[in-house]
């Protein structure tokens, strides 16, 4: 039984290739109920609705599949604007997506990519 459990852990660790994408929930009340459409290689994968918080931002985590090539185009579509980012697996396995308003009132989607997991508190 112990060997089977170890084998299962090893297979899940090395067999499951996924991008871990964290969507930061904004602290700006103007971005409450904003819908983000997530596309991976121009195919809709998920839709996220942002919920504004008053204190520290919260995070919603999604796992996106990886192809054998490991290179993908991640797009975040908001209203009539699409933000595109090239991502590579495994160098950029963990992704943090943040929506914020610029000083001129326009919406911008920022992205942070890294190989190791984020410490979100």
Tab-separated table of C-alpha atoms in Angstrom:
chain	number	residue	atom	x	y	z
A	1	UNK	CA	0.000	0.000	0.000
A	2	UNK	CA	2.848	2.360	0.836
A	3	UNK	CA	4.514	1.738	-2.551
A	4	UNK	CA	1.244	2.410	-4.351
A	5	UNK	CA	0.820	5.709	-2.514
A	6	UNK	CA	4.385	6.792	-3.363
A	7	UNK	CA	3.858	5.853	-7.023
A	8	UNK	CA	0.630	7.876	-7.124
A	9	UNK	CA	2.373	10.944	-5.658
A	10	UNK	CA	5.242	10.658	-8.161
A	11	UNK	CA	2.866	10.299	-11.111
A	12	UNK	CA	0.804	13.296	-10.029
A	13	UNK	CA	3.912	15.396	-9.529
A	14	UNK	CA	5.520	14.644	-12.884
A	15	UNK	CA	2.528	13.582	-14.988
A	16	UNK	CA	0.228	16.536	-14.409
A	17	UNK	CA	1.461	19.455	-16.480
A	18	UNK	CA	-0.566	22.548	-15.738
A	19	UNK	CA	-0.155	26.282	-15.537
A	20	UNK	CA	-1.290	27.620	-12.187
A	21	UNK	CA	-2.920	30.993	-12.749
A	22	UNK	CA	-3.914	33.205	-9.809
A	23	UNK	CA	-6.359	36.024	-10.458
A	24	UNK	CA	-6.052	38.841	-7.948
A	25	UNK	CA	-9.367	40.200	-6.723
A	26	UNK	CA	-9.127	44.009	-6.873
A	27	UNK	CA	-9.400	46.450	-3.991
A	28	UNK	CA	-10.853	49.133	-6.293
A	29	UNK	CA	-14.645	49.067	-5.992
A	30	UNK	CA	-14.988	50.271	-9.612
A	31	UNK	CA	-13.740	46.852	-10.760
A	32	UNK	CA	-16.413	44.895	-8.846
A	33	UNK	CA	-18.239	42.280	-10.963
A	34	UNK	CA	-15.851	42.787	-13.889
A	35	UNK	CA	-15.858	39.725	-16.144
A	36	UNK	CA	-12.551	38.380	-17.483
A	37	UNK	CA	-12.636	35.869	-20.314
A	38	UNK	CA	-9.558	33.610	-20.270
A	39	UNK	CA	-8.353	32.193	-23.592
A	40	UNK	CA	-5.504	29.741	-24.055
A	41	UNK	CA	-4.274	29.525	-27.647
A	42	UNK	CA	-7.354	31.496	-28.774
A	43	UNK	CA	-9.777	28.984	-27.210
A	44	UNK	CA	-11.979	30.051	-24.311
A	45	UNK	CA	-10.966	28.115	-21.218
A	46	UNK	CA	-12.638	29.920	-18.357
A	47	UNK	CA	-14.528	33.032	-17.325
A	48	UNK	CA	-13.695	34.829	-14.073
A	49	UNK	CA	-15.832	37.435	-12.329
A	50	UNK	CA	-13.812	39.768	-10.115
A	51	UNK	CA	-15.142	40.612	-6.661
A	52	UNK	CA	-13.773	43.809	-5.125
A	53	UNK	CA	-12.506	43.606	-1.540
A	54	UNK	CA	-12.056	46.398	0.983
A	55	UNK	CA	-8.889	45.152	2.664
A	56	UNK	CA	-6.259	42.801	1.329
A	57	UNK	CA	-6.872	41.429	-2.171
A	58	UNK	CA	-8.115	37.865	-2.500
A	59	UNK	CA	-7.064	35.357	-5.147
A	60	UNK	CA	-8.929	32.909	-7.357
A	61	UNK	CA	-6.774	30.079	-8.678
A	62	UNK	CA	-7.269	28.243	-11.977
A	63	UNK	CA	-5.235	25.457	-13.564
A	64	UNK	CA	-4.790	25.565	-17.332
A	65	UNK	CA	-3.604	22.571	-19.391
A	66	UNK	CA	-0.212	22.423	-21.100
A	67	UNK	CA	0.560	20.942	-24.520
A	68	UNK	CA	3.709	18.990	-25.336
A	69	UNK	CA	5.361	22.046	-26.898
A	70	UNK	CA	5.015	24.022	-23.673
A	71	UNK	CA	4.540	27.365	-25.463
A	72	UNK	CA	1.143	28.994	-25.286
A	73	UNK	CA	-0.648	32.267	-25.865
A	74	UNK	CA	-2.589	33.382	-22.796
A	75	UNK	CA	-5.200	36.028	-23.535
A	76	UNK	CA	-7.393	37.916	-21.098
A	77	UNK	CA	-10.400	39.545	-22.734
A	78	UNK	CA	-12.151	42.373	-20.896
A	79	UNK	CA	-15.082	44.198	-22.482
A	80	UNK	CA	-13.714	45.016	-25.957
A	81	UNK	CA	-9.982	44.790	-25.145
A	82	UNK	CA	-7.764	41.705	-25.301
A	83	UNK	CA	-4.453	41.467	-23.457
A	84	UNK	CA	-2.070	38.815	-24.868
A	85	UNK	CA	0.904	37.161	-23.179
A	86	UNK	CA	3.307	34.457	-24.351
A	87	UNK	CA	3.996	31.850	-21.686
A	88	UNK	CA	6.424	28.928	-21.634
A	89	UNK	CA	6.218	25.765	-19.557
A	90	UNK	CA	8.018	24.994	-17.172
A	91	UNK	CA	9.974	28.278	-16.959
A	92	UNK	CA	6.772	30.240	-16.342
A	93	UNK	CA	4.584	27.727	-14.581
A	94	UNK	CA	3.021	30.079	-12.014
A	95	UNK	CA	1.212	33.159	-13.283
A	96	UNK	CA	-0.369	36.037	-11.374
A	97	UNK	CA	-2.930	38.185	-13.243
A	98	UNK	CA	-3.947	41.575	-11.837
A	99	UNK	CA	-6.553	44.045	-13.111
A	100	UNK	CA	-6.216	47.725	-12.219
A	101	UNK	CA	-7.304	51.151	-13.387
A	102	UNK	CA	-4.717	53.573	-14.732
A	103	UNK	CA	-4.734	57.269	-13.760
A	104	UNK	CA	-6.574	58.089	-17.005
A	105	UNK	CA	-9.403	55.658	-16.091
A	106	UNK	CA	-8.476	52.917	-18.560
A	107	UNK	CA	-8.344	49.299	-17.447
A	108	UNK	CA	-5.072	47.384	-17.624
A	109	UNK	CA	-4.328	43.711	-16.994
A	110	UNK	CA	-0.874	43.043	-15.549
A	111	UNK	CA	0.839	39.684	-15.415
A	112	UNK	CA	3.698	38.250	-13.368
A	113	UNK	CA	5.259	34.942	-14.420
A	114	UNK	CA	7.703	32.760	-12.505
A	115	UNK	CA	8.850	29.179	-12.104
A	116	UNK	CA	8.017	28.827	-8.408
A	117	UNK	CA	4.725	29.216	-6.564
A	118	UNK	CA	3.736	32.643	-5.225
A	119	UNK	CA	3.380	33.210	-1.507
A	120	UNK	CA	-0.090	34.678	-1.359
A	121	UNK	CA	-1.307	35.805	2.034
